PDB file of C-alpha atoms in Angstrom:
ATOM      1  CA  MET A   1      92.597  59.739 118.466  1.00 44.00           C
ATOM      2  CA  VAL A   2      90.857  62.429 118.809  1.00 40.00           C
ATOM      3  CA  VAL A   3      87.323  61.970 117.390  1.00 40.00           C
ATOM      4  CA  VAL A   4      85.373  65.411 116.328  1.00 44.00           C
ATOM      5  CA  ASN A   5      81.918  65.825 116.060  1.00 44.00           C
ATOM      6  CA  THR A   6      81.056  67.782 113.478  1.00 42.00           C
ATOM      7  CA  THR A   7      77.627  67.896 113.646  1.00 42.00           C
ATOM      8  CA  ASN A   8      76.138  69.085 116.970  1.00 42.00           C
ATOM      9  CA  ASN A   9      76.137  72.469 117.354  1.00 45.00           C
ATOM     10  CA  GLY A  10      75.247  72.412 120.695  1.00 42.00           C
ATOM     11  CA  GLY A  11      78.636  71.450 123.130  1.00 51.00           C
ATOM     12  CA  SER A  12      80.941  70.785 120.282  1.00 63.00           C
ATOM     13  CA  ASN A  13      82.540  74.289 119.477  1.00 82.00           C
ATOM     14  CA  THR A  14      84.718  73.212 123.041  1.00 87.00           C
ATOM     15  CA  HIS A  15      85.488  69.829 122.127  1.00 88.00           C
ATOM     16  CA  LEU A  16      86.851  71.253 118.473  1.00 91.00           C
ATOM     17  CA  VAL A  17      88.795  73.840 120.799  1.00 92.00           C
ATOM     18  CA  ASP A  18      90.182  70.778 122.371  1.00 92.00           C
ATOM     19  CA  ALA A  19      90.861  68.876 119.768  1.00 93.00           C
ATOM     20  CA  LEU A  20      93.377  71.452 117.695  1.00 95.00           C
ATOM     21  CA  ALA A  21      95.190  71.146 121.201  1.00 94.00           C
ATOM     22  CA  ALA A  22      95.588  67.933 120.722  1.00 94.00           C
ATOM     23  CA  THR A  23      98.831  65.923 121.074  1.00 94.00           C
ATOM     24  CA  ASP A  24      99.085  64.343 117.427  1.00 96.00           C
ATOM     25  CA  SER A  25      99.118  66.337 114.874  1.00 96.00           C
ATOM     26  CA  SER A  26      96.514  64.612 112.948  1.00 95.00           C
ATOM     27  CA  ASP A  27      93.899  64.624 115.236  1.00 95.00           C
ATOM     28  CA  ARG A  28      94.828  68.764 115.255  1.00 96.00           C
ATOM     29  CA  LEU A  29      94.964  68.884 111.889  1.00 97.00           C
ATOM     30  CA  ARG A  30      91.287  67.615 111.194  1.00 96.00           C
ATOM     31  CA  ALA A  31      90.415  69.119 114.203  1.00 95.00           C
ATOM     32  CA  ALA A  32      91.329  72.678 112.341  1.00 96.00           C
ATOM     33  CA  LEU A  33      89.415  71.336 109.100  1.00 96.00           C
ATOM     34  CA  ALA A  34      86.459  70.745 111.025  1.00 94.00           C
ATOM     35  CA  VAL A  35      86.594  74.634 112.420  1.00 95.00           C
ATOM     36  CA  GLY A  36      87.053  75.811 108.892  1.00 94.00           C
ATOM     37  CA  THR A  37      84.393  73.902 107.347  1.00 94.00           C
ATOM     38  CA  ARG A  38      81.805  75.246 110.085  1.00 92.00           C
ATOM     39  CA  GLY A  39      83.313  78.277 109.633  1.00 91.00           C
ATOM     40  CA  ASP A  40      81.334  79.558 113.281  1.00 94.00           C
ATOM     41  CA  PRO A  41      83.406  83.170 114.036  1.00 94.00           C
ATOM     42  CA  GLY A  42      82.978  82.093 117.665  1.00 93.00           C
ATOM     43  CA  LEU A  43      86.153  79.989 117.234  1.00 95.00           C
ATOM     44  CA  MET A  44      87.883  82.737 115.907  1.00 96.00           C
ATOM     45  CA  GLU A  45      90.127  83.289 118.750  1.00 96.00           C
ATOM     46  CA  ALA A  46      90.917  79.475 119.162  1.00 96.00           C
ATOM     47  CA  LEU A  47      92.240  79.376 116.184  1.00 97.00           C
ATOM     48  CA  VAL A  48      94.511  82.386 116.223  1.00 97.00           C
ATOM     49  CA  ASP A  49      95.666  81.717 120.053  1.00 96.00           C
ATOM     50  CA  ARG A  50      96.392  78.245 117.943  1.00 97.00           C
ATOM     51  CA  CYS A  51      98.254  80.217 115.180  1.00 97.00           C
ATOM     52  CA  ALA A  52     100.861  81.533 117.781  1.00 97.00           C
ATOM     53  CA  VAL A  53     101.919  78.212 119.174  1.00 97.00           C
ATOM     54  CA  GLU A  54     101.206  75.330 116.801  1.00 97.00           C
ATOM     55  CA  PRO A  55     104.609  73.688 115.337  1.00 97.00           C
ATOM     56  CA  ASP A  56     103.486  71.868 113.224  1.00 97.00           C
ATOM     57  CA  PHE A  57     103.485  73.542 109.268  1.00 96.00           C
ATOM     58  CA  PHE A  58     100.899  71.601 107.819  1.00 97.00           C
ATOM     59  CA  VAL A  59      98.748  72.235 110.707  1.00 97.00           C
ATOM     60  CA  ARG A  60      99.405  75.957 110.280  1.00 97.00           C
ATOM     61  CA  ASP A  61      98.280  75.825 107.083  1.00 97.00           C
ATOM     62  CA  MET A  62      95.217  74.333 107.832  1.00 98.00           C
ATOM     63  CA  LEU A  63      94.416  77.173 110.922  1.00 98.00           C
ATOM     64  CA  THR A  64      95.038  79.716 108.244  1.00 98.00           C
ATOM     65  CA  TRP A  65      92.666  78.223 106.188  1.00 98.00           C
ATOM     66  CA  ALA A  66      89.905  78.124 108.594  1.00 97.00           C
ATOM     67  CA  LEU A  67      91.004  81.432 109.146  1.00 98.00           C
ATOM     68  CA  CYS A  68      90.358  82.584 105.749  1.00 97.00           C
ATOM     69  CA  ARG A  69      86.458  80.761 105.882  1.00 96.00           C
ATOM     70  CA  LEU A  70      85.447  83.737 108.389  1.00 97.00           C
ATOM     71  CA  PRO A  71      84.374  86.963 107.302  1.00 96.00           C
ATOM     72  CA  ALA A  72      87.106  89.375 107.266  1.00 96.00           C
ATOM     73  CA  GLU A  73      85.506  91.957 108.873  1.00 95.00           C
ATOM     74  CA  VAL A  74      85.766  89.786 112.045  1.00 95.00           C
ATOM     75  CA  THR A  75      89.152  88.304 111.020  1.00 97.00           C
ATOM     76  CA  VAL A  76      90.981  90.988 110.107  1.00 98.00           C
ATOM     77  CA  PRO A  77      90.994  93.194 112.930  1.00 97.00           C
ATOM     78  CA  ARG A  78      91.956  90.780 115.570  1.00 98.00           C
ATOM     79  CA  LEU A  79      95.149  89.643 113.059  1.00 98.00           C
ATOM     80  CA  ILE A  80      96.666  93.071 113.002  1.00 98.00           C
ATOM     81  CA  GLY A  81      96.128  93.147 116.422  1.00 97.00           C
ATOM     82  CA  GLU A  82      98.237  89.674 116.376  1.00 97.00           C
ATOM     83  CA  LEU A  83     101.089  91.897 114.861  1.00 97.00           C
ATOM     84  CA  GLU A  84     101.462  93.142 118.126  1.00 96.00           C
ATOM     85  CA  SER A  85     102.310  90.106 120.071  1.00 96.00           C
ATOM     86  CA  ASP A  86     105.918  89.660 121.859  1.00 96.00           C
ATOM     87  CA  SER A  87     105.381  85.843 119.860  1.00 97.00           C
ATOM     88  CA  VAL A  88     107.059  85.695 117.008  1.00 97.00           C
ATOM     89  CA  GLN A  89     105.863  82.993 115.419  1.00 97.00           C
ATOM     90  CA  ALA A  90     102.222  84.778 116.175  1.00 98.00           C
ATOM     91  CA  ARG A  91     103.211  87.651 114.410  1.00 98.00           C
ATOM     92  CA  SER A  92     104.897  85.524 111.616  1.00 98.00           C
ATOM     93  CA  GLN A  93     101.446  83.277 111.114  1.00 98.00           C
ATOM     94  CA  ALA A  94      99.581  86.501 111.353  1.00 98.00           C
ATOM     95  CA  LEU A  95     101.138  87.945 108.531  1.00 98.00           C
ATOM     96  CA  HIS A  96     100.665  84.632 106.355  1.00 97.00           C
ATOM     97  CA  THR A  97      97.174  84.741 106.785  1.00 98.00           C
ATOM     98  CA  LEU A  98      96.867  88.459 105.893  1.00 98.00           C
ATOM     99  CA  SER A  99      98.572  87.606 102.680  1.00 97.00           C
ATOM    100  CA  LYS A 100      95.865  85.380 102.400  1.00 97.00           C
ATOM    101  CA  ILE A 101      92.876  87.250 102.784  1.00 97.00           C
ATOM    102  CA  GLY A 102      94.052  89.749 100.889  1.00 95.00           C
ATOM    103  CA  ASP A 103      92.023  92.635 102.511  1.00 96.00           C
ATOM    104  CA  PRO A 104      93.624  96.005 101.982  1.00 94.00           C
ATOM    105  CA  VAL A 105      93.024  97.242 105.531  1.00 96.00           C
ATOM    106  CA  SER A 106      96.022  95.106 106.687  1.00 97.00           C
ATOM    107  CA  TRP A 107      98.065  96.985 104.553  1.00 97.00           C
ATOM    108  CA  PRO A 108      99.708  99.938 106.678  1.00 96.00           C
ATOM    109  CA  ALA A 109      99.880  97.574 109.601  1.00 97.00           C
ATOM    110  CA  VAL A 110     102.076  94.645 107.429  1.00 98.00           C
ATOM    111  CA  ILE A 111     104.768  97.206 105.774  1.00 97.00           C
ATOM    112  CA  ALA A 112     105.088  98.727 109.238  1.00 97.00           C
ATOM    113  CA  LEU A 113     107.169  94.962 110.041  1.00 98.00           C
ATOM    114  CA  LEU A 114     109.235  94.814 106.344  1.00 98.00           C
ATOM    115  CA  HIS A 115     111.752  95.838 108.800  1.00 97.00           C
ATOM    116  CA  ASP A 116     111.125  93.474 111.437  1.00 96.00           C
ATOM    117  CA  ASP A 117     114.366  92.531 114.403  1.00 95.00           C
ATOM    118  CA  HIS A 118     113.418  89.270 113.475  1.00 96.00           C
ATOM    119  CA  ASP A 119     113.808  87.052 110.619  1.00 96.00           C
ATOM    120  CA  GLU A 120     111.540  85.369 110.109  1.00 96.00           C
ATOM    121  CA  VAL A 121     108.875  87.610 110.768  1.00 98.00           C
ATOM    122  CA  THR A 122     110.492  89.730 108.452  1.00 97.00           C
ATOM    123  CA  ARG A 123     109.980  87.580 105.463  1.00 97.00           C
ATOM    124  CA  SER A 124     106.304  86.631 106.446  1.00 97.00           C
ATOM    125  CA  ALA A 125     105.842  90.440 105.942  1.00 98.00           C
ATOM    126  CA  TRP A 126     107.318  90.491 102.452  1.00 98.00           C
ATOM    127  CA  ARG A 127     105.327  87.984 101.177  1.00 97.00           C
ATOM    128  CA  ALA A 128     102.450  89.553 102.977  1.00 97.00           C
ATOM    129  CA  ALA A 129     103.539  93.202 101.621  1.00 98.00           C
ATOM    130  CA  VAL A 130     103.728  91.768  97.771  1.00 97.00           C
ATOM    131  CA  ALA A 131     100.608  90.325  98.318  1.00 96.00           C
ATOM    132  CA  LEU A 132      98.899  93.572  99.848  1.00 97.00           C
ATOM    133  CA  VAL A 133     100.228  96.227  97.418  1.00 96.00           C
ATOM    134  CA  ARG A 134      97.755  98.059  95.510  1.00 92.00           C
ATOM    135  CA  PRO A 135      98.479  98.747  91.455  1.00 92.00           C
ATOM    136  CA  GLY A 136     101.277 101.854  91.238  1.00 93.00           C
ATOM    137  CA  ASP A 137     102.552 101.296  94.714  1.00 95.00           C
ATOM    138  CA  GLU A 138     105.182  98.362  93.357  1.00 96.00           C
ATOM    139  CA  ALA A 139     107.890 100.568  92.947  1.00 95.00           C
ATOM    140  CA  ALA A 140     108.429 102.279  96.507  1.00 97.00           C
ATOM    141  CA  LEU A 141     107.524  99.284  98.469  1.00 98.00           C
ATOM    142  CA  ALA A 142     110.256  97.617  96.142  1.00 97.00           C
ATOM    143  CA  ALA A 143     112.786 100.911  97.172  1.00 97.00           C
ATOM    144  CA  ASP A 144     111.622 100.132 100.715  1.00 98.00           C
ATOM    145  CA  LEU A 145     112.404  96.038 100.204  1.00 98.00           C
ATOM    146  CA  ALA A 146     115.353  96.763  98.481  1.00 97.00           C
ATOM    147  CA  THR A 147     116.921  98.258 101.696  1.00 97.00           C
ATOM    148  CA  GLU A 148     117.559  94.814 103.551  1.00 97.00           C
ATOM    149  CA  LEU A 149     119.790  93.651 100.286  1.00 96.00           C
ATOM    150  CA  GLY A 150     122.699  91.962 101.322  1.00 93.00           C
ATOM    151  CA  ARG A 151     120.698  91.144 105.097  1.00 93.00           C
ATOM    152  CA  GLY A 152     120.772  87.588 106.898  1.00 90.00           C
ATOM    153  CA  ASP A 153     121.585  84.343 105.542  1.00 88.00           C
ATOM    154  CA  GLY A 154     121.209  82.599 101.458  1.00 86.00           C
ATOM    155  CA  ASP A 155     117.614  81.539 102.523  1.00 88.00           C
ATOM    156  CA  MET A 156     116.773  85.395 103.314  1.00 91.00           C
ATOM    157  CA  HIS A 157     118.091  86.426 100.343  1.00 91.00           C
ATOM    158  CA  LEU A 158     116.245  84.341  98.043  1.00 90.00           C
ATOM    159  CA  SER A 159     113.435  85.446 100.157  1.00 93.00           C
ATOM    160  CA  LEU A 160     114.034  88.978  99.548  1.00 95.00           C
ATOM    161  CA  SER A 161     115.296  88.040  95.904  1.00 94.00           C
ATOM    162  CA  ARG A 162     111.651  86.809  95.201  1.00 92.00           C
ATOM    163  CA  ALA A 163     109.508  89.521  96.894  1.00 96.00           C
ATOM    164  CA  LEU A 164     111.473  92.301  94.499  1.00 96.00           C
ATOM    165  CA  VAL A 165     110.886  89.788  91.348  1.00 94.00           C
ATOM    166  CA  SER A 166     107.513  89.721  91.726  1.00 94.00           C
ATOM    167  CA  LEU A 167     107.170  93.612  91.820  1.00 96.00           C
ATOM    168  CA  GLY A 168     107.926  93.770  88.102  1.00 92.00           C
ATOM    169  CA  ASP A 169     109.489  96.377  86.066  1.00 92.00           C
ATOM    170  CA  SER A 170     110.060  98.877  88.439  1.00 91.00           C
ATOM    171  CA  VAL A 171     112.606  96.738  90.543  1.00 96.00           C
ATOM    172  CA  PRO A 172     115.699  96.581  87.616  1.00 96.00           C
ATOM    173  CA  PRO A 173     116.668  99.760  88.256  1.00 96.00           C
ATOM    174  CA  ILE A 174     116.498 100.226  91.576  1.00 97.00           C
ATOM    175  CA  LEU A 175     119.158  96.825  91.794  1.00 96.00           C
ATOM    176  CA  ASP A 176     120.982  98.681  89.338  1.00 96.00           C
ATOM    177  CA  ALA A 177     121.350 101.133  92.126  1.00 96.00           C
ATOM    178  CA  ALA A 178     121.876  98.969  94.452  1.00 96.00           C
ATOM    179  CA  ALA A 179     124.383  96.721  92.752  1.00 94.00           C
ATOM    180  CA  THR A 180     126.974 100.147  93.245  1.00 94.00           C
ATOM    181  CA  SER A 181     127.514  99.942  96.542  1.00 94.00           C
ATOM    182  CA  PRO A 182     129.937 100.170  98.413  1.00 94.00           C
ATOM    183  CA  ASP A 183     128.647  97.344 100.511  1.00 93.00           C
ATOM    184  CA  PRO A 184     130.165  94.035  98.762  1.00 91.00           C
ATOM    185  CA  LYS A 185     126.632  91.981 100.385  1.00 91.00           C
ATOM    186  CA  ILE A 186     124.608  94.553  98.981  1.00 93.00           C
ATOM    187  CA  ARG A 187     126.303  94.854  95.441  1.00 92.00           C
ATOM    188  CA  ALA A 188     126.341  90.728  95.231  1.00 91.00           C
ATOM    189  CA  HIS A 189     122.666  90.169  96.559  1.00 92.00           C
ATOM    190  CA  ALA A 190     121.481  93.046  93.938  1.00 94.00           C
ATOM    191  CA  VAL A 191     123.410  91.013  91.070  1.00 91.00           C
ATOM    192  CA  ALA A 192     121.736  88.480  92.358  1.00 90.00           C
ATOM    193  CA  THR A 193     118.654  89.367  92.489  1.00 92.00           C
ATOM    194  CA  LYS A 194     119.108  91.012  88.884  1.00 92.00           C
ATOM    195  CA  ARG A 195     119.423  87.439  87.171  1.00 88.00           C
ATOM    196  CA  LEU A 196     117.158  86.136  88.989  1.00 90.00           C
ATOM    197  CA  TYR A 197     114.416  88.954  87.529  1.00 92.00           C
ATOM    198  CA  LEU A 198     116.398  88.172  83.391  1.00 89.00           C
ATOM    199  CA  ASP A 199     115.804  84.364  84.187  1.00 84.00           C
ATOM    200  CA  PRO A 200     114.044  82.829  86.252  1.00 81.00           C
ATOM    201  CA  ASP A 201     114.997  79.852  85.319  1.00 75.00           C
ATOM    202  CA  SER A 202     118.711  80.331  85.344  1.00 69.00           C
ATOM    203  CA  GLY A 203     118.306  78.925  89.254  1.00 64.00           C
ATOM    204  CA  PHE A 204     119.347  81.598  92.516  1.00 64.00           C
ATOM    205  CA  THR A 205     122.085  79.456  93.657  1.00 65.00           C
ATOM    206  CA  LEU A 206     123.821  80.072  91.044  1.00 54.00           C
ATOM    207  CA  ALA A 207     122.877  83.583  90.152  1.00 61.00           C
ATOM    208  CA  ALA A 208     124.176  84.547  93.736  1.00 64.00           C
ATOM    209  CA  GLU A 209     127.941  82.485  93.125  1.00 65.00           C
ATOM    210  CA  LEU A 210     128.564  84.637  90.549  1.00 56.00           C
ATOM    211  CA  ALA A 211     127.048  87.798  92.178  1.00 62.00           C
ATOM    212  CA  GLN A 212     129.754  86.698  94.839  1.00 64.00           C
ATOM    213  CA  ARG A 213     132.343  86.840  92.435  1.00 57.00           C
ATOM    214  CA  VAL A 214     131.527  90.002  91.103  1.00 54.00           C
ATOM    215  CA  ALA A 215     131.452  91.788  94.939  1.00 58.00           C
ATOM    216  CA  ILE A 216     134.880  90.229  95.130  1.00 57.00           C
ATOM    217  CA  VAL A 217     136.203  91.850  91.855  1.00 49.00           C
ATOM    218  CA  GLY A 218     134.347  94.760  91.995  1.00 52.00           C
ATOM    219  CA  PRO A 219     132.152  96.373  89.326  1.00 49.00           C
ATOM    220  CA  HIS A 220     134.904  98.299  87.808  1.00 47.00           C
ATOM    221  CA  THR A 221     137.519  95.791  87.155  1.00 43.00           C
TER     222      THR A 221
END
């Protein structure tokens, strides 16, 4: 077990950095909590670096919390730089953290990844863009996101549908247009998303099954 000392400001930063890479995930979780509680900008690099390699979801979430505790003027530029990393996890986790910080400065860098080749990064970018979109820009974002309709598997479909539904009244006309696409996957996804928009309690699985049937039969049958 790693004992994290948060009271000694002398050499304890080195101990905290080491604890972030402990073998046991519970020790890493405690270390991230300790770093966030301390709120020392000098530990930012260690937090960002650990985000790129941390395998445990709960620890990653605590790392994000710790980063959110630091001044945005320190963390946001560093996280924006992380979006150019070769590591898929580094980009994805940076997007997640930027969405939690909510600084509009990150908007251009976030939307640049809406169509990334890696699904994990793209899904994180969709969520971050929805969190950061400025009032009045929802329709433009929805139109951009709608170009990804039909992409990937069911989890990707649900992620995109949830992002679109959260953008409000600008979405239905875009979905109606997509529902006339010659591509059956796009039609199915658009119809399922519209169903989810109209009845959030209906469940995406049911909506997707219905949409698949509509796509197979065709819009004019």
